Short mmCIF file of C-alpha atoms and ligand atoms in Angstrom, two decimals:
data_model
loop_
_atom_site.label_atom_id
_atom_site.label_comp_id
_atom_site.label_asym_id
_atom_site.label_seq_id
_atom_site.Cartn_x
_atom_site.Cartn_y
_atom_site.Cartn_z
CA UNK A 29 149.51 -73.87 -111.04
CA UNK A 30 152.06 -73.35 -113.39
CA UNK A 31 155.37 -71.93 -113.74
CA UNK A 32 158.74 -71.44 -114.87
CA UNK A 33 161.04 -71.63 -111.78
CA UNK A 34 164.81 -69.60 -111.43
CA UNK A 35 166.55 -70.36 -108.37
CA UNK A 36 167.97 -67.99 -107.48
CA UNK A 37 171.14 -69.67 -105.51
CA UNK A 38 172.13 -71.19 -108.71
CA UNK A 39 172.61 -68.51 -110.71
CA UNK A 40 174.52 -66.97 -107.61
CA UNK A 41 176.35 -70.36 -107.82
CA UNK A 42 177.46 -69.74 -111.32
CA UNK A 43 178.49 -65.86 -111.55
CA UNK A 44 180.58 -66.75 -108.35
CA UNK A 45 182.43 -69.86 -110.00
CA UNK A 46 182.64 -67.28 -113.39
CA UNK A 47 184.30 -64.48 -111.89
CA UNK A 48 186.53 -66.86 -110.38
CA UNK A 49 187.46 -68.20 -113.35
CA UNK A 50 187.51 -64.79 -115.08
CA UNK A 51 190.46 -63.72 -112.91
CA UNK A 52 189.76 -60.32 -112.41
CA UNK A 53 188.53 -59.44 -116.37
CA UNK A 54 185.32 -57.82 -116.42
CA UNK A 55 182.10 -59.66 -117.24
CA UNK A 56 179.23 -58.54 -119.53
CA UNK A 57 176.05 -60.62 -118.84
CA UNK A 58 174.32 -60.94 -122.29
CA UNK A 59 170.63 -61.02 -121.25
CA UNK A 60 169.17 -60.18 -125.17
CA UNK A 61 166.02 -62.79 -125.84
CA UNK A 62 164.23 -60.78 -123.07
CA UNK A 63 167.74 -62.47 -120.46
CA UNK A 64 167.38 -65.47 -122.70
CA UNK A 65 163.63 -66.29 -121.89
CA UNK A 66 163.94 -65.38 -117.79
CA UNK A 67 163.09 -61.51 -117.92
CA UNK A 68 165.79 -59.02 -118.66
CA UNK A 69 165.02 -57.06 -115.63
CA UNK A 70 164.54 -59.44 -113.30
CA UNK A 71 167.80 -61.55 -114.32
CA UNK A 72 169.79 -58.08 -114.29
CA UNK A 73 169.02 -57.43 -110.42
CA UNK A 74 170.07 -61.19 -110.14
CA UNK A 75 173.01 -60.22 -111.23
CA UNK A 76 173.59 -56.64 -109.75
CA UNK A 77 173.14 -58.92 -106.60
CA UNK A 78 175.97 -61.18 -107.07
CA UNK A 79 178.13 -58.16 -108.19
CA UNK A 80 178.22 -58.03 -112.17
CA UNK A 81 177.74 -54.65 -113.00
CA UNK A 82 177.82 -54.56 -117.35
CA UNK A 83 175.05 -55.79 -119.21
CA UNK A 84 174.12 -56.89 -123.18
CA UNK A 85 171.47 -56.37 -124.90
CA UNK A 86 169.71 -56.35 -128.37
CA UNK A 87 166.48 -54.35 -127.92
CA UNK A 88 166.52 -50.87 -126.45
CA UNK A 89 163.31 -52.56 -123.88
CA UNK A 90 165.49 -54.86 -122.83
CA UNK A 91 168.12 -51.75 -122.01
CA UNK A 92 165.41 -49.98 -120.44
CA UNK A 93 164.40 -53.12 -118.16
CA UNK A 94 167.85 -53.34 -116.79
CA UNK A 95 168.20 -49.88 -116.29
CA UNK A 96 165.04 -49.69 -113.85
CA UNK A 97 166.04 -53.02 -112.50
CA UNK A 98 169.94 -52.44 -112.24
CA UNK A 99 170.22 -48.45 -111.88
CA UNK A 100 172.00 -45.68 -113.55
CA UNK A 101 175.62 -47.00 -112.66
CA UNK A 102 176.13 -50.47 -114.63
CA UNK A 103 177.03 -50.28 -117.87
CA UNK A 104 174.56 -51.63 -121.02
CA UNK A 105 176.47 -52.65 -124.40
CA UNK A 106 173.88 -53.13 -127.21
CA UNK A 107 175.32 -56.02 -129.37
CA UNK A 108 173.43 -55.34 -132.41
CA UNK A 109 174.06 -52.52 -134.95
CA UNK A 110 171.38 -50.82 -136.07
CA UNK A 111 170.45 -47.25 -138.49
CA UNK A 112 167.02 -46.85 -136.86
CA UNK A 113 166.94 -43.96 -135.19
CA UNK A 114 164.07 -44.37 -132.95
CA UNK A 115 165.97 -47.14 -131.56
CA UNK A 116 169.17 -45.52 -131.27
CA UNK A 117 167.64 -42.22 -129.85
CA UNK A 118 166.04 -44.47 -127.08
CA UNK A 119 169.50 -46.59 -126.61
CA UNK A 120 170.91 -43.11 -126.18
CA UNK A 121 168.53 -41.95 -123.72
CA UNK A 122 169.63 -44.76 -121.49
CA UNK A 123 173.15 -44.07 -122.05
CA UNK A 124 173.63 -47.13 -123.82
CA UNK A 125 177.13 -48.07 -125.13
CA UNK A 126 176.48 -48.96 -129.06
CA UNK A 127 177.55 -50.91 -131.81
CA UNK A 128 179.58 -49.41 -134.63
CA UNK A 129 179.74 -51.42 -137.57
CA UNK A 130 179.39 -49.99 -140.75
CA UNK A 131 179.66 -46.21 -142.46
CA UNK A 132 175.89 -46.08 -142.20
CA UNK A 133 175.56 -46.13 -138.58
CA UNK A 134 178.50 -43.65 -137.95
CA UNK A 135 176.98 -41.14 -139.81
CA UNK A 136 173.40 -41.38 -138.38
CA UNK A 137 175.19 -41.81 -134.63
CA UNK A 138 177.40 -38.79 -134.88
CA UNK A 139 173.97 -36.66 -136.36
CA UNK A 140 171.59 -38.14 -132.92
CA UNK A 141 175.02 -37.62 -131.18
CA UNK A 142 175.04 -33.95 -132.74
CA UNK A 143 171.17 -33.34 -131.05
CA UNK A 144 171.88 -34.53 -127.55
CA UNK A 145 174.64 -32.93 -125.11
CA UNK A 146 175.43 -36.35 -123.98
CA UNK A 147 178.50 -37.85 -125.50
CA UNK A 148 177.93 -41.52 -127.32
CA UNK A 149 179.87 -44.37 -126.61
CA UNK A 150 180.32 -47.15 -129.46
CA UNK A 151 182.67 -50.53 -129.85
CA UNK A 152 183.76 -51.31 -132.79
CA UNK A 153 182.52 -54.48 -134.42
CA UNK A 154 184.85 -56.55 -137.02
CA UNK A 155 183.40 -59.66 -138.56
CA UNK A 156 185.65 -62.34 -138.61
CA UNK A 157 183.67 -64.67 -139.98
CA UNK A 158 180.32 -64.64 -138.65
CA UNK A 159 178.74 -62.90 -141.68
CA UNK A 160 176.68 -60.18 -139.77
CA UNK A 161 177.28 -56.68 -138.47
CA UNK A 162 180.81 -55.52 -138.23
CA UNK A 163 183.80 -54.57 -140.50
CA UNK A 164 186.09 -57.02 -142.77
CA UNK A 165 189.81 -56.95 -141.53
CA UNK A 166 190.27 -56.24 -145.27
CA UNK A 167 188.24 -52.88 -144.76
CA UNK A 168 191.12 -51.67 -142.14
CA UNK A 169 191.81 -49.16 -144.39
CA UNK A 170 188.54 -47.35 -144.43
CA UNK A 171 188.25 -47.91 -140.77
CA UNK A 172 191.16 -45.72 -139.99
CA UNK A 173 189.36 -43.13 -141.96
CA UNK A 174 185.98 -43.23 -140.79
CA UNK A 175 187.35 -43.32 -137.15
CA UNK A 176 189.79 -40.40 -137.88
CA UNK A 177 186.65 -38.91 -138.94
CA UNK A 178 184.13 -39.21 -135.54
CA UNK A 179 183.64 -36.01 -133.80
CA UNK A 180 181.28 -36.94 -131.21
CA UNK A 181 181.01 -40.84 -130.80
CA UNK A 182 183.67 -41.69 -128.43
CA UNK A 183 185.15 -45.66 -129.63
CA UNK A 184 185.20 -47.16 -125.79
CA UNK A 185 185.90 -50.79 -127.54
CA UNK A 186 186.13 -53.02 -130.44
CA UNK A 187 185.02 -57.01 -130.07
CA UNK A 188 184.11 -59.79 -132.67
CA UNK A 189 182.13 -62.83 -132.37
CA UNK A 190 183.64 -66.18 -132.54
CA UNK A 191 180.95 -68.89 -134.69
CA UNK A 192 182.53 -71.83 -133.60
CA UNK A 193 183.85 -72.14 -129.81
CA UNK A 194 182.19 -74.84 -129.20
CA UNK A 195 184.25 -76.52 -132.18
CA UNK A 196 187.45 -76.80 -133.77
CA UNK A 197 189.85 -74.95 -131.76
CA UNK A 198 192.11 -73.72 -134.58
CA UNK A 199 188.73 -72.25 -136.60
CA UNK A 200 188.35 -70.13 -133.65
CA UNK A 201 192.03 -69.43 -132.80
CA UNK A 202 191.92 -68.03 -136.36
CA UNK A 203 189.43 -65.89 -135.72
CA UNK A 204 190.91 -64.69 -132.64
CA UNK A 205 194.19 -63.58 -134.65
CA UNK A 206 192.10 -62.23 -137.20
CA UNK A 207 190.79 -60.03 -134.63
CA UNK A 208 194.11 -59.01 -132.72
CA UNK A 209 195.72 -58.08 -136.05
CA UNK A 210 193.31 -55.79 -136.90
CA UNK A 211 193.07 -54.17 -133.11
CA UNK A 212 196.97 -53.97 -133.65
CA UNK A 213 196.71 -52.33 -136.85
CA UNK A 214 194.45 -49.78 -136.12
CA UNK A 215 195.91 -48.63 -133.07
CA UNK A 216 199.58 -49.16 -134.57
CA UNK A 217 198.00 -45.94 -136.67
CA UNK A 218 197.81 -43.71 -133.60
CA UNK A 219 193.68 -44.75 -133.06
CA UNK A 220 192.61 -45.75 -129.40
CA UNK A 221 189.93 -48.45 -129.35
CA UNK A 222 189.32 -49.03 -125.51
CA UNK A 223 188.38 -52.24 -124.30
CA UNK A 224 188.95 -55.32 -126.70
CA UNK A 225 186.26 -58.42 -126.11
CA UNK A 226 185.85 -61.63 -127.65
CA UNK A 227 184.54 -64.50 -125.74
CA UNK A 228 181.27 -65.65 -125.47
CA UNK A 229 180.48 -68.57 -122.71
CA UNK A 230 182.13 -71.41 -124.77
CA UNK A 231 185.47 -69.78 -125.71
CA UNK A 232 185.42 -67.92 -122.05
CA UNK A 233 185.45 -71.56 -120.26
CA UNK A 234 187.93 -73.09 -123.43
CA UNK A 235 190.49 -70.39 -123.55
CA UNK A 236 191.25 -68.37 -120.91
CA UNK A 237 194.29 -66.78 -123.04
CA UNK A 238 191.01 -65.04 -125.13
CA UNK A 239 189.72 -63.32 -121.96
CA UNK A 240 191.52 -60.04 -123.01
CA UNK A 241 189.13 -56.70 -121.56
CA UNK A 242 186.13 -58.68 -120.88
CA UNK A 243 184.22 -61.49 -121.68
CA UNK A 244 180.51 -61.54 -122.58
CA UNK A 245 178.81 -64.58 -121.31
CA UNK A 246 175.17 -66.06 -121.34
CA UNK A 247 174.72 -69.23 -122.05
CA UNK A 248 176.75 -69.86 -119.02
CA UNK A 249 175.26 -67.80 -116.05
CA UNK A 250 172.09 -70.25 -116.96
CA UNK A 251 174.28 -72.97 -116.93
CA UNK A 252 173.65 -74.29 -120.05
CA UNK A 253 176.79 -74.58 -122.11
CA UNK A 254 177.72 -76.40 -125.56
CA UNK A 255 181.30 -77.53 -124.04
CA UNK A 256 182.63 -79.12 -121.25
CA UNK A 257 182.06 -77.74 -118.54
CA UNK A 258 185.13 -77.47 -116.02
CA UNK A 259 183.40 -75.17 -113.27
CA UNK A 260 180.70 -77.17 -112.23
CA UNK A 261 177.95 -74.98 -113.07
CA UNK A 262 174.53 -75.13 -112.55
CA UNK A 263 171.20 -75.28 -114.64
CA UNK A 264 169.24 -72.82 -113.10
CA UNK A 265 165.24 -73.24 -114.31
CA UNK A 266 163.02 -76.29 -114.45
CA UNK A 267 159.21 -75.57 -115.53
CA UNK A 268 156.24 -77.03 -112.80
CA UNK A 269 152.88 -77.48 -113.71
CA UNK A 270 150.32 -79.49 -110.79
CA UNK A 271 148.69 -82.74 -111.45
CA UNK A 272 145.30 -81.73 -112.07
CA UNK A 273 143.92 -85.23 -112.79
CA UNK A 274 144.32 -88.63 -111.64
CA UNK A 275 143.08 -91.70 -113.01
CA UNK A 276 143.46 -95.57 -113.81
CA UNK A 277 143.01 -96.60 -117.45
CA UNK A 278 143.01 -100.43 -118.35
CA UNK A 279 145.33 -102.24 -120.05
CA UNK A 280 144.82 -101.54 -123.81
CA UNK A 281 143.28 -97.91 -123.57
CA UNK A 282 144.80 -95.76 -125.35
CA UNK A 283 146.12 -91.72 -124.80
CA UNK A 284 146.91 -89.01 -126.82
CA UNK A 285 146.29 -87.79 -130.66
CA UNK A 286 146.88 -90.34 -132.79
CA UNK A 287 146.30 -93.10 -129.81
CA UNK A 288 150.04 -93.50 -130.37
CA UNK A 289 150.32 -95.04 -126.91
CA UNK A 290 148.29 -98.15 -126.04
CA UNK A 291 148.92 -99.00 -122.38
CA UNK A 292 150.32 -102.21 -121.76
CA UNK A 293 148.93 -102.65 -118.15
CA UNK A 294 146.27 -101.12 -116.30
CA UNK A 295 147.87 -97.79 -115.66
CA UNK A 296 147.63 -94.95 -113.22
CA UNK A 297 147.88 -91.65 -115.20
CA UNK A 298 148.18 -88.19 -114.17
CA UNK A 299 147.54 -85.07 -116.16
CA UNK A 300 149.67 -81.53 -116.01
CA UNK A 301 148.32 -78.88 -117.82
CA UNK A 302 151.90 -78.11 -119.46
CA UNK A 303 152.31 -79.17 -122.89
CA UNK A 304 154.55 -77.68 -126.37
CA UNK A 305 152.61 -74.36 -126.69
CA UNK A 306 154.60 -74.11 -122.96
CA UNK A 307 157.91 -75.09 -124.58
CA UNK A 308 157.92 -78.35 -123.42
CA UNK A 309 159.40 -81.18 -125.69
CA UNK A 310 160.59 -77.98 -128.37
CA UNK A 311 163.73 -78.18 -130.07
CA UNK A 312 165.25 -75.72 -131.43
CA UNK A 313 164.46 -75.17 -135.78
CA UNK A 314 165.66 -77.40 -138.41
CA UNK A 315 168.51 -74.84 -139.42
CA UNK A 316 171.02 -77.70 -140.79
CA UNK A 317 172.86 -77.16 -144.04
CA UNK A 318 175.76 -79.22 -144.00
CA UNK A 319 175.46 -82.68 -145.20
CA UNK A 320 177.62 -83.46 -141.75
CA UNK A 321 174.36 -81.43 -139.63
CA UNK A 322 171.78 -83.50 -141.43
CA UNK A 323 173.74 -87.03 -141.21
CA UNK A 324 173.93 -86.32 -137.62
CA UNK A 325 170.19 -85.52 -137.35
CA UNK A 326 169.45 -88.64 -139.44
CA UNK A 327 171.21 -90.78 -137.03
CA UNK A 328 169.47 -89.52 -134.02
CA UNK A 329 166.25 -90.11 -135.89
CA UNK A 330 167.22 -93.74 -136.41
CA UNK A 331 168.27 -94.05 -132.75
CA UNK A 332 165.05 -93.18 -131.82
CA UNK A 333 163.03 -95.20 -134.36
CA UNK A 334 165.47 -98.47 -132.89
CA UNK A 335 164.98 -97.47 -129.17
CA UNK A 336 161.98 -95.20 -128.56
CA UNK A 337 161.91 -93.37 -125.61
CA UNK A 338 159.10 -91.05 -124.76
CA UNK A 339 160.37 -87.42 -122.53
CA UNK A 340 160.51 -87.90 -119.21
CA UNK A 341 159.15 -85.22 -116.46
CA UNK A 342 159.99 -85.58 -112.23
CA UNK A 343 157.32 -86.44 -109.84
CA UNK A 344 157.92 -86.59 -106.13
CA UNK A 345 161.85 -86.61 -106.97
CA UNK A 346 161.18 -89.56 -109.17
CA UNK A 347 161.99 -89.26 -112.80
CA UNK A 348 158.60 -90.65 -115.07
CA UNK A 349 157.80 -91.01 -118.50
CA UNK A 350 154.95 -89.30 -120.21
CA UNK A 351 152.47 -91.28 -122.11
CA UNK A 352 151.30 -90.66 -125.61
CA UNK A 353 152.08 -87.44 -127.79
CA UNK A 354 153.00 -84.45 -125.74
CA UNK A 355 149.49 -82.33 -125.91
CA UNK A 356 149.65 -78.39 -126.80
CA UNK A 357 148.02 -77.98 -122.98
CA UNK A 358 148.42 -80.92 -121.44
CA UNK A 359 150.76 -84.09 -120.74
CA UNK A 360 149.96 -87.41 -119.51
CA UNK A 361 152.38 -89.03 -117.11
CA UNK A 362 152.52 -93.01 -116.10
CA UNK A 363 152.61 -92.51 -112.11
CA UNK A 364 151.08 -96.35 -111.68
CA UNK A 365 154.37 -96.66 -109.04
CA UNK A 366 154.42 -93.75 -107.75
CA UNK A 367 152.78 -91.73 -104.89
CA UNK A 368 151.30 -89.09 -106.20
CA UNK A 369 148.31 -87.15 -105.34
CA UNK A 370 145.66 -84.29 -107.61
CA UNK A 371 147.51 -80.77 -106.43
CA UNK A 372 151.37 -82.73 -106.41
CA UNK A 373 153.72 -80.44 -108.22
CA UNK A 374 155.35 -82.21 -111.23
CA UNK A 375 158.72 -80.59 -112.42
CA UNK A 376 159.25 -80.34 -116.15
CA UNK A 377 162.62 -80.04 -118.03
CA UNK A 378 162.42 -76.98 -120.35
CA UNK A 379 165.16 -74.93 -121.76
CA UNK A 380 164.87 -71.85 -120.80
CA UNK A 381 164.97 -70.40 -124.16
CA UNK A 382 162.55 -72.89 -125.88
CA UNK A 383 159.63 -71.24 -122.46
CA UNK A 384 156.43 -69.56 -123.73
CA UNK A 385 153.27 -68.39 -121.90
CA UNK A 386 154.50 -69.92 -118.63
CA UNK A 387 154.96 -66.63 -115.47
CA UNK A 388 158.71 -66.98 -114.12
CA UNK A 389 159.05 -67.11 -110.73
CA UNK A 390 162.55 -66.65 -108.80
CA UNK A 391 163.19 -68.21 -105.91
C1 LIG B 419 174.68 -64.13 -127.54
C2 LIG B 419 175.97 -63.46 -127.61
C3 LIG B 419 176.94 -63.67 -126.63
C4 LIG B 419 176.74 -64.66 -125.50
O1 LIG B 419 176.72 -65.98 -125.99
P1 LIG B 419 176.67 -67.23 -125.00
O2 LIG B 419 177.20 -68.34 -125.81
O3 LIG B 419 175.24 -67.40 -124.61
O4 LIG B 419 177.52 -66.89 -123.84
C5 LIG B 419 178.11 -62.95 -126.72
N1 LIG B 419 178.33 -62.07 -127.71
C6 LIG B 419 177.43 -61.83 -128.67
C7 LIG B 419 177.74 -60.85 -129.75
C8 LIG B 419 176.22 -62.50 -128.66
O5 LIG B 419 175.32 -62.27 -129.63
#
C-alpha cells in the first residue's frame, strides 16, 4: 500500500481560521497544479464543504473538475491569459471568469464572446512587476481605450500579483500602490472595474490592509506558507507507503547505490516501496540567479557536508532515519529500536506539490 493522505479536518481547520482572518472579504481558493498536486475536484468539494464558494484555476480541466465537483453556482477565475481559442471556448462553456491582459486577448474574447449568447466575464490583469501577463501602469492610457472599446466582455475585476510577499515589505507595498494608482486612474476616467484583488497566501496573512475585494490563497489552505504563520495552520498531507520487508544486516553491510551507507552496527532495516520517482526527498529546481540565491544554497550545501543528516520518515509515531541513497522505488529505514512489523504503515513527509504516481486519498 501506498498513498498520498489529505485529512480532511485540516484543511477544514485552515479555511475556518482563513475566513476568520479574512474578515468578511471573499476568498478565491487557487487550486491550478491540478489543486496544487491533491486533485482539483476533489480539493474543490473540500472546500464547497467548508463554505468557499470561488475558485482559481489555470487549465480549463481543472475548471471543468471543479465545476462537476463544486456545481454551477461557485464562481471559477482563470488566472492565466491566454489567445487559444480552444481553451477559451471551453473556459467559456463553463462560464469561467477570464483573464484580460493584453490587446490580443480582447479582440479574440469579444469575437468567441460575439458566437455565444452568454455574456463573458474578464479581470483585468496589470503587471507590477512580475514580468508575465497583464498591462504596464505606463500602458493606462491604452487601457482606457481598449476598455472604452469592449462590447461584449463585461470587466467584473482587475488584480496583480505581488513577487515578493514573502520578502521585503516595502518591494511589495510598492507594488501594491502601483496597483491602486492605476485602479484609481482608470476608474477616475468614468471605467468600472469590479472587484480589485491582490493577495496571495503570504501578503493575505502579512497585510491585512491589502485584503481589498478578495484574496486568492493556496499555499495556505494546505498549510504550507513561506511566512510566519500567525493562524496556526495546519499541513494537511503526509505520503504512507507499508513496510514490505524486514531484515537484520551486520555491522559493516552496506545499502543503497553507491553503498554510500555502511552500517555501523548490526542493524534492523525495513523497506517501503516509496522512493523520488514518488516525490520523496525532491526539491524544488535549481532556479537561482542572484549571487545572494546561490550563496545561500552554497551554505546549506556546506552545512550538510559538516553535519550530514540523512531524511527522516515516521514509524509507529517515531521519527527514523533512512539509510543509504533514497531509491527511485524504494527506501530503507533503520528501525533496529523500534517495533515495527512487515504490513506497519510508515508515514513519509512529501510536499504536496513535489507528489507523483502516488493515488490521494482524503480522509
Ligand atoms: C498561485 C497564485 C496565487 C496563490 O498563491 P499562494 O501563494 O499559493 O497562495 C494567487 N494568485 C496568482 C495569480 C497565482 O498564480
Amino acid at each position: 500500500m501506498k498513498a498520498y493522505i489529505v485529512e480532511k479536518e485540516a484543511v477544514a481547520h485552515n479555511i475556518d481560521r482563513l475566513k476568520a482572518h479574512a474578515g468578511g472579504v471573499p476568498i478565491w481558493a487557487v487550486l491550478k497544479g491540478d489543486g496544487y498536486g491533491l486533485g482539483a475536484g476533489a480539493m474543490a468539494a473540500l472546500c464547497r464543504e467548508n463554505g468557499l464558494d470561488r475558485f482559481a484555476v489555470t487549465e480549463p480541466r481543472e475548471a471543468r473538475a471543479i465545476r462537476e465537483a463544486a456545481g454551477e453556482e461557485v464562481q471559477i477565475l482563470m488566472l492565466r491569459a491566454t489567445t487559444d481559442r480552444e481553451e477559451l471556448g471551453q473556459l467559456m462553456d463553463l462560464d469561467v471568469i477570464l483573464t484580460l491582459s493584453s490587446r490580443e486577448d480582447a479582440a479574440i474574447l469579444e469575437e468567441l464572446a460575439g458566437e455565444r449568447e452568454r455574456p463573458c466575464r474578464a479581470h483585468l490583469k496589470i503587471d507590477t512587476g512580475m514580468g508575465r501577463y497583464g498591462f504596464l501602469p505606463e500602458e493606462q492610457g491604452e487601457v482606457e481605450t481598449l476598455l472604452r472599446g469592449l462590447e461584449r466582455v463585461r470587466i467584473t475585476g482587475v488584480y496583480t500579483h505581488f513577487h515578493s510577499s514573502f520578502g521585503k515589505a516595502e518591494i511589495t507595498r510598492r507594488q501594491f500602490d502601483q496597483f491602486r494608482r492605476m485602479c484609481d486612474g482608470l476608474e477616475a476616467a468614468g471605467l468600472s472595474l469590479g472587484e480589485r484583488h491582490c493577495c496571495n497566501s503570504s501578503a493575505f496573512l502579512r497585510f491585512p490592509d491589502m485584503h481589498l475585494d478578495g484574496v486568492r490563497l493556496g499555499s495556505a489552505i494546505l498549510g504550507r506558507v513561506a511566512v510566519r504563520d500567525p493562524l496556526g495552520l495546519k499541513k494537511v498531507g503526509w505520503a504512507e507507503a507499508s513496510v514490505e520487508e524486514l531484515r537484520v544486516l551486520p555491522k559493516g553491510h552496506t545499502v543503497g547505490y553507491g553503498a554510500a551507507t555502511t552500517l555501523k552496527r548490526e542493524t534492523r532495516s525495513a523497506v517501503i516501496g516509496i522512493g523520488y520517482c514518488h516525490g520523496f526527498t525532491l526539491q524544488r529546481g535549481r532556479d537561482v540567479w542572484r549571487a545572494q540565491d546561490c550563496i545561500r544554497g552554497m551554505l546549506s550545501n556546506l552545512k550538510l557536508l559538516l553535519r550530514p543528516s540523512a531524511p527522516t520518515v515516521t514509524v509507529g509515531g517515531r521519527s527514523t532515519r533512512t539509510l543509504g541513497h533514497i531509491g527511485m522505488l524504494h527506501t530503507c529505514v533503520d528501525v533496529t529500536d523500534l517495533t515495527c512489523q512487515v504490513g506497519d504503515r510508515v508515514r513519509v513527509e512529501i510536499n504536496p506539490l513535489m507528489v507523483k504516481n502516488l493515488p490521494v486519498e482524503y480522509r
